[in-house]
mmCIF file of C-alpha atoms and ligand atoms in Angstrom:
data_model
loop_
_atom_site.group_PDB
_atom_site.id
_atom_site.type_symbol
_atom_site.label_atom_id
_atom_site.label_comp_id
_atom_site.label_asym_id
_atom_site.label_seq_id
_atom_site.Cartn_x
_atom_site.Cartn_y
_atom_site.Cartn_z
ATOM 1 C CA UNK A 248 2.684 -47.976 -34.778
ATOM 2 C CA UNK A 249 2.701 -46.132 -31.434
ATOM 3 C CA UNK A 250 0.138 -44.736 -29.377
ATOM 4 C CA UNK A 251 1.001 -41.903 -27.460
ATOM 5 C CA UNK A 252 -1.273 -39.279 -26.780
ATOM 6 C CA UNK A 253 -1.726 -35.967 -27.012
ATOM 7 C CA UNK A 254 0.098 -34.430 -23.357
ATOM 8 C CA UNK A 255 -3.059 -33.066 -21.493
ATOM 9 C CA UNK A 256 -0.704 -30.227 -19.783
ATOM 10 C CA UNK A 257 1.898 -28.454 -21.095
ATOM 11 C CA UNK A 258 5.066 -29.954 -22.940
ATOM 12 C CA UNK A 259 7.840 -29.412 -20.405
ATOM 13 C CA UNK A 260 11.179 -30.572 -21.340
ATOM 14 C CA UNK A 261 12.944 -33.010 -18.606
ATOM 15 C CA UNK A 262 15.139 -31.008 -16.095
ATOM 16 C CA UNK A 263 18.578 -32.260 -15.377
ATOM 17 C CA UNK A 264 17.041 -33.962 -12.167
ATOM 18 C CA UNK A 265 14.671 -35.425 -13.950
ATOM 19 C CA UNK A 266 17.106 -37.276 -16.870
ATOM 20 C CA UNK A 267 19.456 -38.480 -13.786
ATOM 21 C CA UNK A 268 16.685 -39.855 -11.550
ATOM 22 C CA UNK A 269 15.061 -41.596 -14.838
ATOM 23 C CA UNK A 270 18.469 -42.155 -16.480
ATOM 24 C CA UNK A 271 17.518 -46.344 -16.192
ATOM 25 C CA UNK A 272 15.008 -46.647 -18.250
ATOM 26 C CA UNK A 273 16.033 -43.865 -20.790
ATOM 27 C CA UNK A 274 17.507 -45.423 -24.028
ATOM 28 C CA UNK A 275 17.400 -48.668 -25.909
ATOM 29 C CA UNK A 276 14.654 -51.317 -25.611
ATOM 30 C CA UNK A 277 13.267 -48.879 -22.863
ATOM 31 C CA UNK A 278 11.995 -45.081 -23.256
ATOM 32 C CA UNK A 279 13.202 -42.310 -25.810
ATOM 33 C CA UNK A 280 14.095 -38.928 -23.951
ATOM 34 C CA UNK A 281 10.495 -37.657 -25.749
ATOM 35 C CA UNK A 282 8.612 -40.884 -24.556
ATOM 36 C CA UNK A 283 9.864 -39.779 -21.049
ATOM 37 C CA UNK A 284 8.967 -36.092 -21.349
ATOM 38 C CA UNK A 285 5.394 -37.553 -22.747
ATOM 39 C CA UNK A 286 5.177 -39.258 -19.026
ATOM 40 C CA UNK A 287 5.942 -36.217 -17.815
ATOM 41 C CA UNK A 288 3.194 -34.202 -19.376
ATOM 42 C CA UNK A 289 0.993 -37.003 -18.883
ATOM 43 C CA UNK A 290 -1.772 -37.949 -16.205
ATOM 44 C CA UNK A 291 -3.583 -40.721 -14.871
ATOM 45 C CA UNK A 292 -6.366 -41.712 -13.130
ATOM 46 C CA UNK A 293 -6.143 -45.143 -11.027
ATOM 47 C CA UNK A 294 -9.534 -46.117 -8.914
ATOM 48 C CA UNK A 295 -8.999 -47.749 -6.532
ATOM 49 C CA UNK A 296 -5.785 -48.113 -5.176
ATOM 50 C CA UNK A 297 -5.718 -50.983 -2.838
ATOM 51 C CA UNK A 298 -4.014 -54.633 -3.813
ATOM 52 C CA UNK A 299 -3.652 -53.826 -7.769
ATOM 53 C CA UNK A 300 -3.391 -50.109 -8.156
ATOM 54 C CA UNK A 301 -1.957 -49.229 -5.255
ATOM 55 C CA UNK A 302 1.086 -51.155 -6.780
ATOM 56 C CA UNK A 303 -0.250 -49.920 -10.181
ATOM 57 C CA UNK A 304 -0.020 -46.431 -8.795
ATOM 58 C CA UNK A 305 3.292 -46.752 -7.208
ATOM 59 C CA UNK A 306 4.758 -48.005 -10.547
ATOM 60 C CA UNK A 307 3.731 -45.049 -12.674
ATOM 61 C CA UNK A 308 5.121 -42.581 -9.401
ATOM 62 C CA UNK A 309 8.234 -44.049 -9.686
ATOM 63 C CA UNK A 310 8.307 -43.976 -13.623
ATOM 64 C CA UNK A 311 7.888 -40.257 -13.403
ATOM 65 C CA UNK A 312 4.253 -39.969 -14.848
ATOM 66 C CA UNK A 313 3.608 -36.266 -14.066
ATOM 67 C CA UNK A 314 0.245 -36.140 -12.478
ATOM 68 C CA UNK A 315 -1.435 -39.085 -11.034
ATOM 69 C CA UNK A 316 -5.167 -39.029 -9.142
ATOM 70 C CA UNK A 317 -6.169 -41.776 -7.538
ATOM 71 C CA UNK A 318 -9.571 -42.638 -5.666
ATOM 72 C CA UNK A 319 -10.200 -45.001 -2.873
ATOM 73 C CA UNK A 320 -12.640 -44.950 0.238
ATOM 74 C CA UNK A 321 -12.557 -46.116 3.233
ATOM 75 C CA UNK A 322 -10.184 -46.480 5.775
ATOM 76 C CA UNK A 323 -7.646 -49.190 6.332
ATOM 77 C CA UNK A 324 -7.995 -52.457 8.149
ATOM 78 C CA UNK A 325 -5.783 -55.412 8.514
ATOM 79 C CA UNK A 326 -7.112 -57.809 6.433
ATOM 80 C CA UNK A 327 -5.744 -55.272 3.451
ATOM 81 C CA UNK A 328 -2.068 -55.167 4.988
ATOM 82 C CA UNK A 329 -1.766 -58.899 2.692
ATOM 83 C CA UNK A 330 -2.114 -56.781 -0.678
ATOM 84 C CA UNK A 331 -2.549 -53.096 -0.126
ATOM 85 C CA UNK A 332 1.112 -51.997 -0.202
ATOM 86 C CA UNK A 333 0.370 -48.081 -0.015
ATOM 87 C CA UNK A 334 -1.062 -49.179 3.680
ATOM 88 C CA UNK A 335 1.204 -50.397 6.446
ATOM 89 C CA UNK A 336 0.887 -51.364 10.056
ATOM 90 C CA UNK A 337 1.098 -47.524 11.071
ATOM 91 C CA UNK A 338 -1.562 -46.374 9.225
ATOM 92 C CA UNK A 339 -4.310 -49.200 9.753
ATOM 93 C CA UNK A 340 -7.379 -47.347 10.895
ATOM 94 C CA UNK A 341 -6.426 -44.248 8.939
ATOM 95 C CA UNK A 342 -8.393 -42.939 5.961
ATOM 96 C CA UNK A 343 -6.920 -44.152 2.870
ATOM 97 C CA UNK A 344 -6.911 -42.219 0.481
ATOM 98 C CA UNK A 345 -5.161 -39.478 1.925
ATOM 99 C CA UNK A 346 -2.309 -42.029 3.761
ATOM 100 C CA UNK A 347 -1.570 -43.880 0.231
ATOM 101 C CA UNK A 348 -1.635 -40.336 -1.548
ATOM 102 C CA UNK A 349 1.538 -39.788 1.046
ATOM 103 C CA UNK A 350 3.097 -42.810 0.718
ATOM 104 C CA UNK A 351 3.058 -42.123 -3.508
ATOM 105 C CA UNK A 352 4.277 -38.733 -2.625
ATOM 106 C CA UNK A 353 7.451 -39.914 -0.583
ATOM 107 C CA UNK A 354 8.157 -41.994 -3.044
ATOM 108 C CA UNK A 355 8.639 -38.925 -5.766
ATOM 109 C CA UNK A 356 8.383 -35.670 -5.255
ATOM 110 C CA UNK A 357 8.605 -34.825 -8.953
ATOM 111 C CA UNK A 358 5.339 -35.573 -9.778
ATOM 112 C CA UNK A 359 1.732 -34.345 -8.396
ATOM 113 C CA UNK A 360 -0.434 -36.766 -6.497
ATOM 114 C CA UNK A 361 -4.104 -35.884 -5.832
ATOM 115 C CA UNK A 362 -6.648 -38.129 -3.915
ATOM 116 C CA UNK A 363 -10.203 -38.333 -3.777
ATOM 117 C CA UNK A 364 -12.064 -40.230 -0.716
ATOM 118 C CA UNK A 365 -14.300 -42.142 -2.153
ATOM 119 C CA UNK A 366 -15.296 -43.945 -5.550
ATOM 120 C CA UNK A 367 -16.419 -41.759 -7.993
ATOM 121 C CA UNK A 368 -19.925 -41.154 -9.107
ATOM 122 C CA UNK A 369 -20.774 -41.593 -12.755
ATOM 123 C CA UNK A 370 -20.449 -37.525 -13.060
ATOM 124 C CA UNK A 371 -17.597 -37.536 -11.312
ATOM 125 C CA UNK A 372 -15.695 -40.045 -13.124
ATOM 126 C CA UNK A 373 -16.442 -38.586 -16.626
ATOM 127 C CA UNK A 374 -14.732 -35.137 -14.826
ATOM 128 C CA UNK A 375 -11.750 -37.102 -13.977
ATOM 129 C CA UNK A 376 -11.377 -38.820 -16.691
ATOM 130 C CA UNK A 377 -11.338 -35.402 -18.921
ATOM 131 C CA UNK A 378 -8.503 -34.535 -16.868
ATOM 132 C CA UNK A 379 -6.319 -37.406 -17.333
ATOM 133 C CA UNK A 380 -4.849 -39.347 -20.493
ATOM 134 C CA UNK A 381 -5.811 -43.071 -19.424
ATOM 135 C CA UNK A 382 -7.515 -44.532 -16.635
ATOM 136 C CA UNK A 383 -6.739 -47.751 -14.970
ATOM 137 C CA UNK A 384 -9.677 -49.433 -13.344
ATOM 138 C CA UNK A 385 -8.834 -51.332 -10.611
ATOM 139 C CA UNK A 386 -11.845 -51.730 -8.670
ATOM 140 C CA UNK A 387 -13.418 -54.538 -6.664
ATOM 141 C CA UNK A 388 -16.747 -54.570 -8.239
ATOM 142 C CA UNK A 389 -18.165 -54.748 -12.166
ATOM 143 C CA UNK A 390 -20.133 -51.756 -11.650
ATOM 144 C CA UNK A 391 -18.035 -49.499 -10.987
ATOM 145 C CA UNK A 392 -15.399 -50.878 -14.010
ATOM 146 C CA UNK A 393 -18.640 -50.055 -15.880
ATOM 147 C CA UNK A 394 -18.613 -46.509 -14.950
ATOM 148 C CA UNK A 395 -15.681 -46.312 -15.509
ATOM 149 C CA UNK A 396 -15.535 -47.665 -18.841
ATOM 150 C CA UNK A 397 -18.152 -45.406 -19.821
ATOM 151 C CA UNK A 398 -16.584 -42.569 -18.769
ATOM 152 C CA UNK A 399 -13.491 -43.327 -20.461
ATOM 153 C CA UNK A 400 -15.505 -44.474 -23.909
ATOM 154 C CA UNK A 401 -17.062 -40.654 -23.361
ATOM 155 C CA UNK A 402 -14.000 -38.527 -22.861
ATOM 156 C CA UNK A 403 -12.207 -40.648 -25.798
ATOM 157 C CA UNK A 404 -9.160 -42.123 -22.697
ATOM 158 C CA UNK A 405 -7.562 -45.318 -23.062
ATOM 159 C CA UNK A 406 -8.899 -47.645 -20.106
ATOM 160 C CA UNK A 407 -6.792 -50.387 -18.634
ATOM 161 C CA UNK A 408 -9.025 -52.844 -16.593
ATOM 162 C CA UNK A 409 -6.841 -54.537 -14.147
ATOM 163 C CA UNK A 410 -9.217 -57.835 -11.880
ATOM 164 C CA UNK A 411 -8.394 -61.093 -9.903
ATOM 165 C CA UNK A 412 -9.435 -63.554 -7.932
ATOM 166 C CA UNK A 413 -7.885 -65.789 -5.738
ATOM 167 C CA UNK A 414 -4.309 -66.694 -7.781
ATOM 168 C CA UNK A 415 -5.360 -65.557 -11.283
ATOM 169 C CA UNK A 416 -5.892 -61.546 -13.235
ATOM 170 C CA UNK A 417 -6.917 -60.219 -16.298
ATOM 171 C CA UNK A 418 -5.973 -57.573 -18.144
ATOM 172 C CA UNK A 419 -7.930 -55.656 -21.170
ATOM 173 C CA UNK A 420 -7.011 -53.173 -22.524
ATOM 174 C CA UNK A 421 -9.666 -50.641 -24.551
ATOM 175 C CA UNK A 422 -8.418 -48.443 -27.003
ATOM 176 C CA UNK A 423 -12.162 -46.221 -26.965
ATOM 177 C CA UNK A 424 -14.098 -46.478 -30.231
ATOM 178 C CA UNK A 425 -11.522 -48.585 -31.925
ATOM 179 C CA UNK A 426 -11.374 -51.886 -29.814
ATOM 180 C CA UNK A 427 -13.796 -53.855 -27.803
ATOM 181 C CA UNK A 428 -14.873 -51.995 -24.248
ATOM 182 C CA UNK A 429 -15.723 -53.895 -21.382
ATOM 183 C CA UNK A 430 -19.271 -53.902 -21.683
ATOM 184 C CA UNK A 431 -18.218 -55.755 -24.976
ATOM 185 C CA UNK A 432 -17.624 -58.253 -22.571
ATOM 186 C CA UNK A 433 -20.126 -58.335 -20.011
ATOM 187 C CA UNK A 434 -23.131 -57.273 -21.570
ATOM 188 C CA UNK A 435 -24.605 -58.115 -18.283
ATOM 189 C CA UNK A 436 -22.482 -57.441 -15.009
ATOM 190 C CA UNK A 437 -21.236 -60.536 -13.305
ATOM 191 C CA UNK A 438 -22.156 -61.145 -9.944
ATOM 192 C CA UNK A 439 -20.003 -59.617 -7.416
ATOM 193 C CA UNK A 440 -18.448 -61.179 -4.526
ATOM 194 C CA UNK A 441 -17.241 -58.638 -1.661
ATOM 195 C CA UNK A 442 -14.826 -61.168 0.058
ATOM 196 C CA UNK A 443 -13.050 -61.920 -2.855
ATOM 197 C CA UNK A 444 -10.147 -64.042 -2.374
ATOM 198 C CA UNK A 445 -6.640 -62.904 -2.996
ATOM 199 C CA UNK A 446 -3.287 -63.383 -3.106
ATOM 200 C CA UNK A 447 -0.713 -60.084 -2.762
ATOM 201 C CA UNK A 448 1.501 -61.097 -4.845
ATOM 202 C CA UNK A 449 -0.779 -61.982 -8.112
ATOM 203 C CA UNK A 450 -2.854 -58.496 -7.403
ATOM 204 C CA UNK A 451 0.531 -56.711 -7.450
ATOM 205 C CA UNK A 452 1.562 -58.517 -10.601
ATOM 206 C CA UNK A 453 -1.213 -58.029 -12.545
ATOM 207 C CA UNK A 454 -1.524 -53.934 -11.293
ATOM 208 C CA UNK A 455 1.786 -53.432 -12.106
ATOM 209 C CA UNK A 456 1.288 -55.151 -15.455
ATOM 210 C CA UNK A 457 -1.738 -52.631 -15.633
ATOM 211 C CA UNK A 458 0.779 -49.855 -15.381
ATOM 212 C CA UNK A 459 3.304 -50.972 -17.661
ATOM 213 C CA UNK A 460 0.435 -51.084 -20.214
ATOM 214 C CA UNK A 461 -0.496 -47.221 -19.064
ATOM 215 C CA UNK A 462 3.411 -46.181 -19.553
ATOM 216 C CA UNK A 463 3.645 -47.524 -22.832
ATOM 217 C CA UNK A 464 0.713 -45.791 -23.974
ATOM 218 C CA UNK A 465 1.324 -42.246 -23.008
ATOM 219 C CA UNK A 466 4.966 -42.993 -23.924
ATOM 220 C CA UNK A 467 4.371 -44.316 -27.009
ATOM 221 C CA UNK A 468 6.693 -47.535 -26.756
ATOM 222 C CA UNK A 469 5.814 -50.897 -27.765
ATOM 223 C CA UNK A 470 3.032 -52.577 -28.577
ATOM 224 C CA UNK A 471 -0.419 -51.914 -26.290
ATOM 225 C CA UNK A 472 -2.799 -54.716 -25.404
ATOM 226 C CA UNK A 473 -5.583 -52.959 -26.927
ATOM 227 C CA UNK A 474 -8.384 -54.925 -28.207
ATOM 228 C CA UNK A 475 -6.746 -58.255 -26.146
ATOM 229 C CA UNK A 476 -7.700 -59.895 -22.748
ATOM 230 C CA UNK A 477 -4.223 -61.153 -20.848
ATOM 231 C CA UNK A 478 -5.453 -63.846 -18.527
ATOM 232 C CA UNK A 479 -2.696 -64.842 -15.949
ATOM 233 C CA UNK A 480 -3.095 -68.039 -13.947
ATOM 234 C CA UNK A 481 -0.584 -68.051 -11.055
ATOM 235 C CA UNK A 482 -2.569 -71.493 -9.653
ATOM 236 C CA UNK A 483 -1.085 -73.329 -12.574
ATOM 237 C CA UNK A 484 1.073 -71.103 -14.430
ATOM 238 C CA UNK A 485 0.033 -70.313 -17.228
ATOM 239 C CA UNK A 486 -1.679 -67.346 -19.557
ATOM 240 C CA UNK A 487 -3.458 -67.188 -22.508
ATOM 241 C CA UNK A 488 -4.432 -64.048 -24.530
ATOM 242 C CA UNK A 489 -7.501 -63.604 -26.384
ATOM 243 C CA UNK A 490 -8.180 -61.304 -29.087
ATOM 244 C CA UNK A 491 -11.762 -59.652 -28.509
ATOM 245 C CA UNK A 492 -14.144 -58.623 -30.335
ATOM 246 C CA UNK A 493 -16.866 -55.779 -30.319
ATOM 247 C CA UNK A 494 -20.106 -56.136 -29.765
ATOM 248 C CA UNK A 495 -21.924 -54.855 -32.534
ATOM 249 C CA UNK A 496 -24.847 -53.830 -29.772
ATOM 250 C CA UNK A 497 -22.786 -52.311 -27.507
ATOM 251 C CA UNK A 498 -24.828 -49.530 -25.718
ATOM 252 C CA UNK A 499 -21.299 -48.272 -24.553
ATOM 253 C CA UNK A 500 -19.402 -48.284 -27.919
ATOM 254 C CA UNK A 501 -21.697 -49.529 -30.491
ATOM 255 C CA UNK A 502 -23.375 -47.210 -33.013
ATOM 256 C CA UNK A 503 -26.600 -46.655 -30.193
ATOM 257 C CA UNK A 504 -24.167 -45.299 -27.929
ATOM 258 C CA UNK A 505 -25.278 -42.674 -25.890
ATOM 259 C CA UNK A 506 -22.611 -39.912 -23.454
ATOM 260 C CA UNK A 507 -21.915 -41.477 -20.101
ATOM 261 C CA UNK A 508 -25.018 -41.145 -17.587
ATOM 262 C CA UNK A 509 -24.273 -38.832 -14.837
ATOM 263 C CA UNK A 510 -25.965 -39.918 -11.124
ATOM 264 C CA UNK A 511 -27.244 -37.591 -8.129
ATOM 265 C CA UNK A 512 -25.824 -39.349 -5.526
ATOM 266 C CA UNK A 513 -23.044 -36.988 -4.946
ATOM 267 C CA UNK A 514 -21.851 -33.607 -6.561
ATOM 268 C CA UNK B 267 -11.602 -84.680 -32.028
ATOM 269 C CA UNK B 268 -9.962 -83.664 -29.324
ATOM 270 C CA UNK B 269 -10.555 -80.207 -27.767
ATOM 271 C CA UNK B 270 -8.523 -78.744 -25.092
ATOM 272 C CA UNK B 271 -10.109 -77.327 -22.137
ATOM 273 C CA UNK B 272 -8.676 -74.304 -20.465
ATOM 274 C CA UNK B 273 -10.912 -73.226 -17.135
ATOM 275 C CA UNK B 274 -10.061 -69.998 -15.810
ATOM 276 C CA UNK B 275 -10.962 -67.212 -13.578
ATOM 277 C CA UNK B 276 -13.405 -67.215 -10.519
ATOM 278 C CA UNK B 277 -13.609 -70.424 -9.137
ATOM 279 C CA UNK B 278 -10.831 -71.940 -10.915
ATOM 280 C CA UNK B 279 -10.425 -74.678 -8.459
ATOM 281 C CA UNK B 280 -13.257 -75.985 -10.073
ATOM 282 C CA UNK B 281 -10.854 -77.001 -12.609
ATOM 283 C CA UNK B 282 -9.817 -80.179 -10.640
ATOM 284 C CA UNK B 283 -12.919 -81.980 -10.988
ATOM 285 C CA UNK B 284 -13.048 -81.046 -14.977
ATOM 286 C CA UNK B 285 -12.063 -82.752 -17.953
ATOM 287 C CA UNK B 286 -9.065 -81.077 -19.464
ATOM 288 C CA UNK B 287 -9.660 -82.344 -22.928
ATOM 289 C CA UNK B 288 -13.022 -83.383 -24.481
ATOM 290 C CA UNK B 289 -13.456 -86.032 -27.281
ATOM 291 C CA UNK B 290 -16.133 -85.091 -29.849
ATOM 292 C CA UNK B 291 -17.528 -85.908 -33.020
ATOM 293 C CA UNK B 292 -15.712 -84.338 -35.733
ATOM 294 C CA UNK B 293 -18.700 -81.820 -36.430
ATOM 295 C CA UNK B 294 -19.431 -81.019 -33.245
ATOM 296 C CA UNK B 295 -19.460 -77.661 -32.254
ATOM 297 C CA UNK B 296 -18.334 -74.616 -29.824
ATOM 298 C CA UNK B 297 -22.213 -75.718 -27.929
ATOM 299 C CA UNK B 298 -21.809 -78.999 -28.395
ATOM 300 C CA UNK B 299 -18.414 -78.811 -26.435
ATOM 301 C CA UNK B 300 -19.611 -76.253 -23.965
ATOM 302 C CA UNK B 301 -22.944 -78.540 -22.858
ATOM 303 C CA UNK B 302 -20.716 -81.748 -22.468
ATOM 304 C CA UNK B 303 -18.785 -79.655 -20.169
ATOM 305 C CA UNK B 304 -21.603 -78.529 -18.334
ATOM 306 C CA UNK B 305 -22.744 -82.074 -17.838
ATOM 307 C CA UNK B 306 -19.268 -82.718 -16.102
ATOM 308 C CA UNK B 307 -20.113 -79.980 -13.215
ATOM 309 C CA UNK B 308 -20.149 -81.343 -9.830
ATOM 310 C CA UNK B 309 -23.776 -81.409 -9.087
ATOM 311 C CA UNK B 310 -25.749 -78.408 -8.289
ATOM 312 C CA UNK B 311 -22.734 -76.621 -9.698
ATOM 313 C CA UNK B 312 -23.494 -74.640 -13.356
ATOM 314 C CA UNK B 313 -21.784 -72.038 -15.288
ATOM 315 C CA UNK B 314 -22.960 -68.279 -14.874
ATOM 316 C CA UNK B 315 -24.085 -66.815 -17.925
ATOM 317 C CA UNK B 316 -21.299 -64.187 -17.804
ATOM 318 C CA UNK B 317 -18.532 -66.558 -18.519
ATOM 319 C CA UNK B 318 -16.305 -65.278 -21.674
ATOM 320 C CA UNK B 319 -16.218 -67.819 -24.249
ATOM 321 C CA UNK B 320 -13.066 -68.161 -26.521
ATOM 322 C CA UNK B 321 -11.574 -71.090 -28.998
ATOM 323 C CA UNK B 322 -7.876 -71.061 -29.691
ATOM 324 C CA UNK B 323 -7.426 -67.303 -28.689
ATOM 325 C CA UNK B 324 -10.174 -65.801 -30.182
ATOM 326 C CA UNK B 325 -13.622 -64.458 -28.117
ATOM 327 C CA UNK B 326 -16.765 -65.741 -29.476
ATOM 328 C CA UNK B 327 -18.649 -63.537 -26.525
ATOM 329 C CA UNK B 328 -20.386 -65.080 -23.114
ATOM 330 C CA UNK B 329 -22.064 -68.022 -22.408
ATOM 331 C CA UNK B 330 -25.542 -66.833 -22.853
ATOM 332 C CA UNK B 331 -24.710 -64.975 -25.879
ATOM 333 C CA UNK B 332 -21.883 -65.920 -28.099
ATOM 334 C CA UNK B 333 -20.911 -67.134 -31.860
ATOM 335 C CA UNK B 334 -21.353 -70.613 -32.062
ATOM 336 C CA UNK B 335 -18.867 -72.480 -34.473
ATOM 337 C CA UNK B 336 -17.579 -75.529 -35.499
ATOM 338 C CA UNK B 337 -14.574 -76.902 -33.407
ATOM 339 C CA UNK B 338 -11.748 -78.617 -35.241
ATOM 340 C CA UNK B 339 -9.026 -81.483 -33.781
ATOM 341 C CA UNK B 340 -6.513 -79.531 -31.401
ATOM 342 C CA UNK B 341 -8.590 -76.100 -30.879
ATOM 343 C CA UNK B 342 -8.787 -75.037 -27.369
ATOM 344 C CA UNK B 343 -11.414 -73.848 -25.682
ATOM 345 C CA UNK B 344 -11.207 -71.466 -22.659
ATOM 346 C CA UNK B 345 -14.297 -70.746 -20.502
ATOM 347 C CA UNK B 346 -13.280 -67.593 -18.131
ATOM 348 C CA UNK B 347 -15.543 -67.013 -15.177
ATOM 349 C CA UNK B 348 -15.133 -63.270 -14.925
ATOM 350 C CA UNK B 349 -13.137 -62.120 -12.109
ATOM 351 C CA UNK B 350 -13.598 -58.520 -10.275
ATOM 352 C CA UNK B 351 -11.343 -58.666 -6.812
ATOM 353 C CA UNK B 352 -9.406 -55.216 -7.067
HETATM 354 ZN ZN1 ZN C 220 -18.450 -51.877 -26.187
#
């Protein structure tokens, strides 16, 4: 069974640029020609885009998904430079945002890149999430996976929830109204710790894990993670994967459910 | 019995001070397991009520609020502190 989605733009055909610079991972045990065209005609929404989806970002760039937004405030500071590959030495100081928009863009100027300077509001990220076709959540704090959970549970988007700590990520994956949604999980938010400890090289691997999950959804290859958590434990090597279940209370997907609350903190 | 014990997420490091397999009666249970592990916490140390709950792959829920069940010889039992670092 696949899962691609309906494009949310039009249903260009590849251009002969377009087949050569994609040409490796067109054909088997990778991407049909229409899987690749679905990327194409696809979008995504990654928030934020600092040691997981920046990397999560860059992969769906380079796999030619058509029109990628990403959010991310603040500006850069060195302590990032040891995950946040969109940054570099150059641009410490520098709004975000706006620098790892540029850096996504020089990496492939087939596809549209728009940023937004800040995390989004609850309104706001129900509007961006009707734009898109899956959202990866790659955030530093519960609440705002929350929001955006519940924005992607009330625009009907696949969410990919991408998290770590120290030398160990999860993935889940929520397929909305059909598989178990992150407040599924945490019924209450876990505490939040700011200075979070991290490794680069386990945030890139689990954001560009996150991405691989988003390709093969609006591609409609393989077999999604919906309705699983991937734990990955770099400190001892290992993983496990957990099949989850719904909350029959959920107030974000269970039968109470209510549309995603908007805030009037910003526009 | 014998239950494998899988400790993962936040605070993972935790892990070295931890049983990593717990002998029980043959009836005990998913509580049973999880409150002998609590009692193996360094001290002042406790599990947050968040932590996902899951035996031999499948999610029974959090700690404060999960599906309690009986544990059989081999199962393992994987207590994830929830992690959030983006
Ligand atoms: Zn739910």
């Amino acid at each position: 069974m696949t899962h691609a989605r309906k494009p949310s733009m039009s249903t260009a055909a590849l251009s002969p640029e377009e087949l050569t610079r994609y040409a490796r991972q067109i054909g088997p045990g990778v991407l049909s020609v229409a899987g690749q065209t679905r990327l194409k005609n696809s979008a995504a929404l990654v928030s934020r885009v600092g040691g997981m989806g920046g990397p999560a970002a860059l992969a769906l760039v380079m796999a030619g998904v058509g029109r990628l937004i990403i959010a991310h405030g603040g500006r850069l500071i060195a302590p990032d430079l040891n995950r946040q590959l969109l940054g570099s030495e150059r641009t410490i100081g520098q709004p975000r945002a706006a620098h790892f928009a540029d850096s996504l863009r020089s990496m492939n100027r087939l596809v549209t890149v728009e940023s937004i300077d800040h995390e989004p509001t609850d309104r706001e990220a129900l509007e961006l999430t009707r734009r898109v076709d899956v959202v990866l959540s790659c955030a530093p704090t519960f609440e705002e996976r929350l929001r955006l959970n519940s924005a992607a549970l009330a625009a009907g988007v696949p969410l990919i929830d991408a998290a770590q700590w120290g030398l160990t990520g999860t993935l889940v994956a929520v397929d909305p109204g059909r598989t178990a949604c992150l407040r599924c999980l945490y019924p209450q938010p876990p505490e939040f710790e700011e200075m979070f400890p991290v490794i680069g090289a386990i945030a890139m691997a689990t954001g560009a894990m996150a991405a691989l999950e988003a390709i093969k959804i609006l591609s409609g290859t393989g077999t999604p993670l919906f309705g699983r958590l991937w734990m990955i434990d770099g400190h001892r090597g290992l993983s496990r994967q957990l099949d989850l279940q719904r909350a029959a209370d959920c107030p974000c997907c269970g039968p109470s459910a209510r549309p995603a609350a908007t805030d009037s903190r910003r526009p | 019995m014998n239950v494998r014990i899988v400790w993962a997420g936040r605070n993972y490091d935790l892990a070295a001070s931890l049983p990593d397999e717990l002998t029980l009666p043959e009836s005990a249970s998913v509580d049973d397991a999880l409150k002998m592990l609590s009692g193996c916490l360094p001290h002042n140390r406790r599990l947050p009520g968040t932590c996902l709950i899951a035996v031999s792959g499948t999610h029974l829920g959090c700690l404060q609020s999960h599906r309690n069940q009986p544990l059989k010889d081999g199962d393992e039992l994987l207590v994830l502190w929830p992690v959030a670092g983006g």
